[in-house]
Amino acid sequence: MNSKALRNCITKTDVPDYPEPYRGKVRDVYELGDKKLGIVASDRISAFDHIMKQAIPYKGQILNSLAAFAFDKVDELVATHVIDVPHPNVTIAKKCDPIPIEVVIRACLTGHAARVYKSGKRTLCGVVLPDGMAENQKFGEPILTPATKAEEGHDEDISEKEILEQGIVDENIWQEVREKAFKVFERGQQIANKQGLILVDTKYEFGLYNGEVTLIDEVHTADSSRYFYRDGYEERLKKGEPQKQLSKEFLREWLMDHDFQGKKGETLPDLPDEFRIKVYNRYTELYEKLTGKSFKPTPIDMEKFNGELKKILDRY
Ligand SMILES: Nc1ncnc2c1ncn2[C@@H]1O[C@H](COP(=O)(O)OP(=O)(O)OP(=O)(O)O)[C@@H](O)[C@H]1O
Ligand SMILES: [Mg+2]
């Protein structure tokens, strides 16, 4: 990692001659016509629903490549939005009508689920949780804990019953979504397991493409999922120690150590260069661990990148 890479992070793209993209927290999404999207994964990183002021070198490439790897592994189980991955930062995707639910599957009592459990509640999104569970313990079977995709701010928990009662998703479509989500999760667990990891929880997004239920956005990446190291998991669980995680959790912890939890009145701290490199190393570690391949960054020159993107998107 050199200072040139730190200076050439993709914080924002502006492809000449293309209409302003939809800018998500991480991706810039270009409309290509013919029901296609050019999705550019930037190096922006978010936590607590805030985009950090500094970006992480090559994070977009790692994320997009990891998603491409995972999409490829599940495409016999579900239709995916991927048409092509012409550059490590870019996915050409089918433009779908998004289903406005975050389909969260959890294998362990971790994160939000653990916080709810600690508060004494024994139901989460309509799912009854057994008594006497320890944080990070595995459920008997993975559970589905959906959330609404809120327009602004935090996503809210919702039960499957409420999704249907409120008519947010048609019943037949929802049945297919939940069935596919569990299958894709199972495959994700197998892949993780082979590499010595535990897929702890993940978030899927689905959309409809010509009426077909299609997996969109990103799959089994560091931004959408949590992984634990399998080695030593049981011992740590028994001792009540924190698990060795591969996820964005360490960024959240760093922010909390710097008095930031995304609440009103708090100031977003600057990420020092050494920390940005650390985050890069963590993302690389997850990529290499999960895919079994080494990560070779494609250098970016921000003076030229928008022009290169134009050439790529023009092909579709
Ligand atoms: N194939 C697809 N068809 C339609 N929309 C998609 C597709 N794939 C991803 N998206 C949407 O594109 C956006 C990707 O951007 P990004 O992941 O940065 O957004 P986000 O900040 O996570 O979410 P949002 O902007 O929705 O709050 C998301 O809104 C996602 O739902
Ligand atoms: Mg997203």
CSV table of C-alpha atoms and ligand atoms in Angstrom, one decimal:
chain,number,residue,atom,x,y,z
A,1,MET,CA,0.0,0.0,0.0
A,2,ASN,CA,1.5,3.3,-1.0
A,3,SER,CA,0.5,6.9,-0.6
A,4,LYS,CA,-0.5,7.0,-4.3
A,5,ALA,CA,-3.2,4.5,-3.6
A,6,LEU,CA,-4.4,6.5,-0.6
A,7,ARG,CA,-4.7,9.5,-2.9
A,8,ASN,CA,-6.5,7.7,-5.7
A,9,CYS,CA,-9.4,6.3,-3.8
A,10,ILE,CA,-12.7,6.3,-5.7
A,11,THR,CA,-14.8,8.6,-3.6
A,12,LYS,CA,-17.2,9.6,-6.4
A,13,THR,CA,-17.5,8.9,-10.1
A,14,ASP,CA,-18.8,11.2,-12.8
A,15,VAL,CA,-18.9,9.4,-16.1
A,16,PRO,CA,-18.9,11.9,-19.0
A,17,ASP,CA,-22.1,12.0,-21.1
A,18,TYR,CA,-24.1,9.9,-18.7
A,19,PRO,CA,-26.9,11.2,-16.6
A,20,GLU,CA,-26.2,11.7,-12.9
A,21,PRO,CA,-26.1,8.2,-11.3
A,22,TYR,CA,-28.0,7.1,-8.3
A,23,ARG,CA,-25.5,7.4,-5.5
A,24,GLY,CA,-25.9,4.9,-2.7
A,25,LYS,CA,-23.7,4.9,0.3
A,26,VAL,CA,-21.2,2.7,-1.5
A,27,ARG,CA,-22.2,2.4,-5.2
A,28,ASP,CA,-22.8,4.8,-8.1
A,29,VAL,CA,-25.5,3.2,-10.2
A,30,TYR,CA,-25.7,4.3,-13.9
A,31,GLU,CA,-28.8,3.6,-16.1
A,32,LEU,CA,-27.7,2.0,-19.3
A,33,GLY,CA,-31.0,1.5,-21.1
A,34,ASP,CA,-32.4,-1.8,-22.2
A,35,LYS,CA,-33.1,-2.6,-18.5
A,36,LYS,CA,-29.4,-2.6,-17.7
A,37,LEU,CA,-27.4,-0.9,-14.9
A,38,GLY,CA,-23.7,-0.1,-14.6
A,39,ILE,CA,-23.0,-0.5,-10.9
A,40,VAL,CA,-19.7,1.0,-9.9
A,41,ALA,CA,-18.4,0.0,-6.5
A,42,SER,CA,-16.6,3.0,-5.0
A,43,ASP,CA,-14.1,3.0,-2.1
A,44,ARG,CA,-16.6,4.8,0.2
A,45,ILE,CA,-17.2,3.0,3.5
A,46,SER,CA,-20.1,3.5,5.7
A,47,ALA,CA,-20.9,2.6,9.3
A,48,PHE,CA,-23.9,3.5,11.5
A,49,ASP,CA,-25.5,4.7,8.3
A,50,HIS,CA,-22.9,7.4,7.7
A,51,ILE,CA,-20.4,7.6,4.9
A,52,MET,CA,-16.9,8.1,6.3
A,53,LYS,CA,-15.0,11.2,5.1
A,54,GLN,CA,-12.0,9.2,4.0
A,55,ALA,CA,-12.3,6.2,1.6
A,56,ILE,CA,-10.5,2.9,1.7
A,57,PRO,CA,-8.0,2.0,-1.0
A,58,TYR,CA,-9.3,-0.8,-3.3
A,59,LYS,CA,-12.3,-1.5,-1.1
A,60,GLY,CA,-14.6,-1.2,-4.1
A,61,GLN,CA,-12.6,-3.7,-6.0
A,62,ILE,CA,-12.5,-6.1,-3.1
A,63,LEU,CA,-16.3,-5.8,-2.5
A,64,ASN,CA,-17.3,-6.1,-6.2
A,65,SER,CA,-14.9,-9.0,-6.8
A,66,LEU,CA,-16.1,-10.8,-3.6
A,67,ALA,CA,-19.7,-10.3,-4.7
A,68,ALA,CA,-18.9,-11.6,-8.2
A,69,PHE,CA,-17.3,-14.7,-6.7
A,70,ALA,CA,-20.4,-15.3,-4.5
A,71,PHE,CA,-23.0,-14.6,-7.2
A,72,ASP,CA,-21.2,-17.1,-9.4
A,73,LYS,CA,-21.4,-19.8,-6.6
A,74,VAL,CA,-25.1,-19.4,-6.1
A,75,ASP,CA,-26.4,-18.9,-9.7
A,76,GLU,CA,-27.8,-22.4,-10.0
A,77,LEU,CA,-30.0,-21.8,-6.9
A,78,VAL,CA,-31.4,-18.4,-7.9
A,79,ALA,CA,-31.5,-16.0,-10.8
A,80,THR,CA,-28.9,-13.3,-10.1
A,81,HIS,CA,-28.7,-9.8,-11.5
A,82,VAL,CA,-25.2,-10.2,-12.9
A,83,ILE,CA,-24.7,-9.8,-16.6
A,84,ASP,CA,-21.0,-9.1,-16.7
A,85,VAL,CA,-18.1,-7.9,-14.5
A,86,PRO,CA,-16.0,-6.0,-17.0
A,87,HIS,CA,-13.7,-4.3,-14.4
A,88,PRO,CA,-13.0,-5.1,-10.8
A,89,ASN,CA,-15.0,-2.1,-9.7
A,90,VAL,CA,-17.9,-2.6,-12.1
A,91,THR,CA,-20.9,-5.0,-12.4
A,92,ILE,CA,-23.3,-4.8,-15.4
A,93,ALA,CA,-26.6,-5.9,-13.9
A,94,LYS,CA,-30.2,-6.5,-14.9
A,95,LYS,CA,-32.2,-3.5,-13.7
A,96,CYS,CA,-34.8,-5.0,-11.4
A,97,ASP,CA,-37.8,-3.6,-9.4
A,98,PRO,CA,-36.4,-3.9,-5.9
A,99,ILE,CA,-38.5,-5.7,-3.3
A,100,PRO,CA,-38.4,-3.2,-0.4
A,101,ILE,CA,-37.3,-5.7,2.3
A,102,GLU,CA,-33.8,-6.5,3.6
A,103,VAL,CA,-33.8,-10.2,3.8
A,104,VAL,CA,-31.6,-10.9,6.8
A,105,ILE,CA,-30.7,-14.5,7.7
A,106,ARG,CA,-28.9,-15.3,10.9
A,107,ALA,CA,-27.1,-18.4,12.0
A,108,CYS,CA,-25.9,-17.0,15.3
A,109,LEU,CA,-27.2,-14.7,18.1
A,110,THR,CA,-24.9,-11.8,17.1
A,111,GLY,CA,-25.1,-8.0,16.6
A,112,HIS,CA,-28.6,-6.6,16.5
A,113,ALA,CA,-30.2,-10.0,17.5
A,114,ALA,CA,-27.9,-10.3,20.5
A,115,ARG,CA,-28.7,-6.7,21.6
A,116,VAL,CA,-32.5,-7.4,21.4
A,117,TYR,CA,-31.9,-10.7,23.3
A,118,LYS,CA,-29.9,-8.9,26.0
A,119,SER,CA,-32.7,-6.4,26.5
A,120,GLY,CA,-34.8,-9.4,27.6
A,121,LYS,CA,-37.0,-9.8,24.5
A,122,ARG,CA,-37.5,-13.4,23.3
A,123,THR,CA,-39.0,-12.6,19.9
A,124,LEU,CA,-37.3,-11.0,16.9
A,125,CYS,CA,-39.2,-10.2,13.8
A,126,GLY,CA,-41.9,-12.7,14.9
A,127,VAL,CA,-39.3,-15.5,15.5
A,128,VAL,CA,-39.4,-16.9,19.0
A,129,LEU,CA,-35.9,-17.2,20.5
A,130,PRO,CA,-35.1,-20.0,23.0
A,131,ASP,CA,-34.1,-19.0,26.6
A,132,GLY,CA,-30.6,-19.4,27.9
A,133,MET,CA,-28.6,-18.6,24.8
A,134,ALA,CA,-25.2,-17.0,24.9
A,135,GLU,CA,-24.1,-14.2,22.6
A,136,ASN,CA,-22.7,-15.6,19.3
A,137,GLN,CA,-24.2,-19.0,20.0
A,138,LYS,CA,-25.6,-20.8,16.9
A,139,PHE,CA,-29.4,-21.2,16.5
A,140,GLY,CA,-30.7,-24.7,15.9
A,141,GLU,CA,-31.5,-23.6,12.4
A,142,PRO,CA,-30.8,-20.2,10.7
A,143,ILE,CA,-33.6,-17.7,11.2
A,144,LEU,CA,-35.1,-15.1,8.9
A,145,THR,CA,-35.3,-11.6,10.5
A,146,PRO,CA,-36.4,-9.2,7.8
A,147,ALA,CA,-36.2,-5.4,7.9
A,148,THR,CA,-37.9,-2.7,5.9
A,149,LYS,CA,-35.7,-0.7,3.6
A,150,ALA,CA,-36.4,2.7,5.3
A,151,GLU,CA,-36.1,5.7,3.1
A,152,GLU,CA,-34.0,7.4,5.6
A,153,GLY,CA,-32.1,6.3,8.7
A,154,HIS,CA,-32.3,2.9,10.3
A,155,ASP,CA,-34.0,0.0,8.9
A,156,GLU,CA,-36.8,-1.4,11.0
A,157,ASP,CA,-37.5,-5.0,12.0
A,158,ILE,CA,-40.6,-6.5,10.6
A,159,SER,CA,-42.1,-10.0,10.8
A,160,GLU,CA,-43.0,-12.1,7.8
A,161,LYS,CA,-46.7,-11.9,9.0
A,162,GLU,CA,-46.6,-8.1,8.9
A,163,ILE,CA,-44.9,-8.1,5.4
A,164,LEU,CA,-47.9,-10.1,4.1
A,165,GLU,CA,-50.6,-8.3,6.1
A,166,GLN,CA,-49.4,-4.9,5.0
A,167,GLY,CA,-49.2,-6.2,1.4
A,168,ILE,CA,-45.6,-5.1,1.1
A,169,VAL,CA,-44.8,-8.2,-0.9
A,170,ASP,CA,-47.2,-10.6,-2.7
A,171,GLU,CA,-47.5,-13.9,-0.8
A,172,ASN,CA,-46.3,-16.1,-3.7
A,173,ILE,CA,-43.3,-13.9,-4.3
A,174,TRP,CA,-42.5,-13.8,-0.6
A,175,GLN,CA,-42.6,-17.6,-0.4
A,176,GLU,CA,-40.1,-17.8,-3.3
A,177,VAL,CA,-37.9,-15.1,-1.8
A,178,ARG,CA,-37.6,-16.8,1.7
A,179,GLU,CA,-37.1,-20.2,0.1
A,180,LYS,CA,-34.3,-18.9,-2.1
A,181,ALA,CA,-32.7,-16.9,0.7
A,182,PHE,CA,-32.4,-20.0,2.9
A,183,LYS,CA,-30.9,-22.0,0.1
A,184,VAL,CA,-28.4,-19.3,-0.8
A,185,PHE,CA,-27.5,-18.9,2.8
A,186,GLU,CA,-26.8,-22.6,3.1
A,187,ARG,CA,-24.5,-22.5,0.1
A,188,GLY,CA,-22.7,-19.5,1.7
A,189,GLN,CA,-22.2,-21.4,4.9
A,190,GLN,CA,-20.7,-24.4,3.0
A,191,ILE,CA,-18.3,-22.1,1.1
A,192,ALA,CA,-17.3,-20.3,4.3
A,193,ASN,CA,-16.9,-23.6,6.1
A,194,LYS,CA,-14.6,-25.0,3.5
A,195,GLN,CA,-12.3,-22.0,4.1
A,196,GLY,CA,-12.4,-22.3,7.9
A,197,LEU,CA,-15.0,-19.5,8.4
A,198,ILE,CA,-18.5,-19.4,9.8
A,199,LEU,CA,-21.1,-17.3,7.9
A,200,VAL,CA,-22.8,-15.7,10.9
A,201,ASP,CA,-25.4,-13.5,9.3
A,202,THR,CA,-26.1,-11.8,6.0
A,203,LYS,CA,-28.5,-9.4,4.2
A,204,TYR,CA,-29.9,-10.1,0.8
A,205,GLU,CA,-31.8,-7.9,-1.5
A,206,PHE,CA,-34.2,-9.3,-4.1
A,207,GLY,CA,-35.9,-7.7,-7.1
A,208,LEU,CA,-38.2,-8.7,-9.9
A,209,TYR,CA,-36.8,-8.9,-13.5
A,210,ASN,CA,-39.6,-9.5,-16.0
A,211,GLY,CA,-41.5,-11.0,-13.1
A,212,GLU,CA,-38.7,-13.3,-12.0
A,213,VAL,CA,-37.4,-13.3,-8.5
A,214,THR,CA,-33.8,-12.2,-8.8
A,215,LEU,CA,-30.9,-11.8,-6.3
A,216,ILE,CA,-29.6,-8.2,-6.6
A,217,ASP,CA,-27.1,-5.8,-4.9
A,218,GLU,CA,-24.3,-7.8,-3.3
A,219,VAL,CA,-23.9,-11.2,-1.8
A,220,HIS,CA,-21.9,-12.6,1.1
A,221,THR,CA,-19.5,-9.6,1.1
A,222,ALA,CA,-17.8,-7.9,4.1
A,223,ASP,CA,-20.4,-5.1,3.9
A,224,SER,CA,-23.4,-7.4,3.9
A,225,SER,CA,-22.3,-10.3,6.1
A,226,ARG,CA,-20.4,-11.2,9.2
A,227,TYR,CA,-17.9,-14.1,9.4
A,228,PHE,CA,-16.2,-15.7,12.4
A,229,TYR,CA,-13.1,-17.8,12.3
A,230,ARG,CA,-14.2,-21.4,12.9
A,231,ASP,CA,-10.9,-22.2,14.6
A,232,GLY,CA,-11.4,-21.6,18.4
A,233,TYR,CA,-15.1,-20.6,18.0
A,234,GLU,CA,-16.3,-23.2,20.5
A,235,GLU,CA,-13.6,-22.3,23.1
A,236,ARG,CA,-14.3,-18.6,22.9
A,237,LEU,CA,-18.0,-19.3,23.1
A,238,LYS,CA,-17.5,-21.4,26.3
A,239,LYS,CA,-15.3,-18.8,27.9
A,240,GLY,CA,-17.7,-16.0,26.9
A,241,GLU,CA,-14.9,-14.3,25.0
A,242,PRO,CA,-15.6,-12.2,21.8
A,243,GLN,CA,-15.3,-14.0,18.5
A,244,LYS,CA,-12.6,-13.4,15.9
A,245,GLN,CA,-14.5,-11.6,13.3
A,246,LEU,CA,-14.0,-10.8,9.7
A,247,SER,CA,-16.5,-8.0,9.2
A,248,LYS,CA,-17.0,-4.2,9.5
A,249,GLU,CA,-17.4,-4.6,13.2
A,250,PHE,CA,-13.9,-3.4,13.9
A,251,LEU,CA,-14.7,-0.1,12.1
A,252,ARG,CA,-17.7,0.3,14.3
A,253,GLU,CA,-15.6,-0.4,17.4
A,254,TRP,CA,-13.0,2.1,16.3
A,255,LEU,CA,-15.7,4.7,15.8
A,256,MET,CA,-17.2,4.1,19.2
A,257,ASP,CA,-13.7,4.5,20.7
A,258,HIS,CA,-13.7,7.9,19.0
A,259,ASP,CA,-17.1,8.8,20.5
A,260,PHE,CA,-19.2,8.2,17.3
A,261,GLN,CA,-22.2,5.9,17.1
A,262,GLY,CA,-24.1,7.8,14.4
A,263,LYS,CA,-26.2,9.7,16.8
A,264,LYS,CA,-27.3,13.4,16.5
A,265,GLY,CA,-24.8,15.9,17.7
A,266,GLU,CA,-21.8,13.6,17.4
A,267,THR,CA,-18.9,14.5,15.0
A,268,LEU,CA,-17.7,12.0,12.5
A,269,PRO,CA,-14.0,11.5,13.2
A,270,ASP,CA,-11.4,11.6,10.3
A,271,LEU,CA,-9.9,8.2,9.5
A,272,PRO,CA,-6.1,8.5,9.8
A,273,ASP,CA,-4.1,7.0,6.9
A,274,GLU,CA,-2.7,4.2,9.1
A,275,PHE,CA,-6.2,3.1,10.0
A,276,ARG,CA,-7.4,3.3,6.4
A,277,ILE,CA,-4.5,0.9,5.5
A,278,LYS,CA,-5.6,-1.4,8.4
A,279,VAL,CA,-9.1,-1.5,7.0
A,280,TYR,CA,-7.7,-2.3,3.6
A,281,ASN,CA,-5.8,-5.1,5.1
A,282,ARG,CA,-8.9,-6.5,6.8
A,283,TYR,CA,-10.9,-6.4,3.6
A,284,THR,CA,-8.0,-8.1,1.8
A,285,GLU,CA,-7.8,-10.7,4.5
A,286,LEU,CA,-11.5,-11.6,4.1
A,287,TYR,CA,-11.2,-11.7,0.3
A,288,GLU,CA,-8.3,-14.0,0.4
A,289,LYS,CA,-9.6,-16.2,3.2
A,290,LEU,CA,-13.0,-16.6,1.5
A,291,THR,CA,-11.9,-17.1,-2.1
A,292,GLY,CA,-8.6,-18.8,-1.4
A,293,LYS,CA,-7.1,-16.5,-4.0
A,294,SER,CA,-4.7,-13.6,-3.4
A,295,PHE,CA,-6.0,-10.1,-4.1
A,296,LYS,CA,-4.1,-8.2,-6.7
A,297,PRO,CA,-5.3,-4.6,-6.8
A,298,THR,CA,-5.8,-2.9,-10.2
A,299,PRO,CA,-4.2,0.6,-9.7
A,300,ILE,CA,-6.6,3.5,-10.2
A,301,ASP,CA,-5.6,6.9,-11.5
A,302,MET,CA,-8.5,9.2,-10.7
A,303,GLU,CA,-7.5,11.6,-13.5
A,304,LYS,CA,-8.4,8.9,-16.0
A,305,PHE,CA,-10.9,6.7,-14.2
A,306,ASN,CA,-14.1,8.5,-15.4
A,307,GLY,CA,-12.9,8.2,-19.0
A,308,GLU,CA,-12.1,4.5,-18.5
A,309,LEU,CA,-15.6,4.0,-17.0
A,310,LYS,CA,-17.2,5.6,-20.0
A,311,LYS,CA,-15.4,3.3,-22.4
A,312,ILE,CA,-16.6,0.3,-20.4
A,313,LEU,CA,-20.2,1.4,-20.0
A,314,ASP,CA,-20.4,2.4,-23.7
A,315,ARG,CA,-20.0,-1.3,-24.6
A,316,TYR,CA,-23.3,-2.2,-23.0
B,1,LIG,N1,-30.1,-5.2,-10.0
B,1,LIG,C1,-30.5,-4.1,-9.4
B,1,LIG,N2,-31.7,-3.5,-9.8
B,1,LIG,C2,-32.1,-2.4,-9.1
B,1,LIG,N3,-31.5,-1.8,-8.1
B,1,LIG,C3,-30.4,-2.4,-7.6
B,1,LIG,C4,-29.8,-3.6,-8.2
B,1,LIG,N4,-28.7,-3.9,-7.5
B,1,LIG,C5,-28.6,-3.0,-6.5
B,1,LIG,N5,-29.6,-2.1,-6.6
B,1,LIG,C6,-29.8,-0.9,-5.7
B,1,LIG,O1,-28.7,-0.1,-6.0
B,1,LIG,C7,-28.2,0.6,-4.8
B,1,LIG,C8,-26.7,0.2,-4.5
B,1,LIG,O2,-26.1,1.2,-3.8
B,1,LIG,P1,-25.5,1.0,-2.4
B,1,LIG,O3,-25.3,-0.4,-2.0
B,1,LIG,O4,-24.4,1.9,-2.3
B,1,LIG,O5,-26.8,1.6,-1.6
B,1,LIG,P2,-27.1,1.6,0.0
B,1,LIG,O6,-26.6,2.9,0.5
B,1,LIG,O7,-26.7,0.3,0.6
B,1,LIG,O8,-28.6,1.6,-0.1
B,1,LIG,P3,-29.7,2.7,-0.4
B,1,LIG,O9,-29.0,3.7,-1.3
B,1,LIG,O10,-30.7,1.9,-1.1
B,1,LIG,O11,-30.1,3.2,1.0
B,1,LIG,C9,-29.1,0.1,-3.7
B,1,LIG,O12,-30.1,1.0,-3.5
B,1,LIG,C10,-29.6,-1.2,-4.2
B,1,LIG,O13,-30.9,-1.6,-3.6
B,2,MG,MG,-26.0,-1.5,-0.2
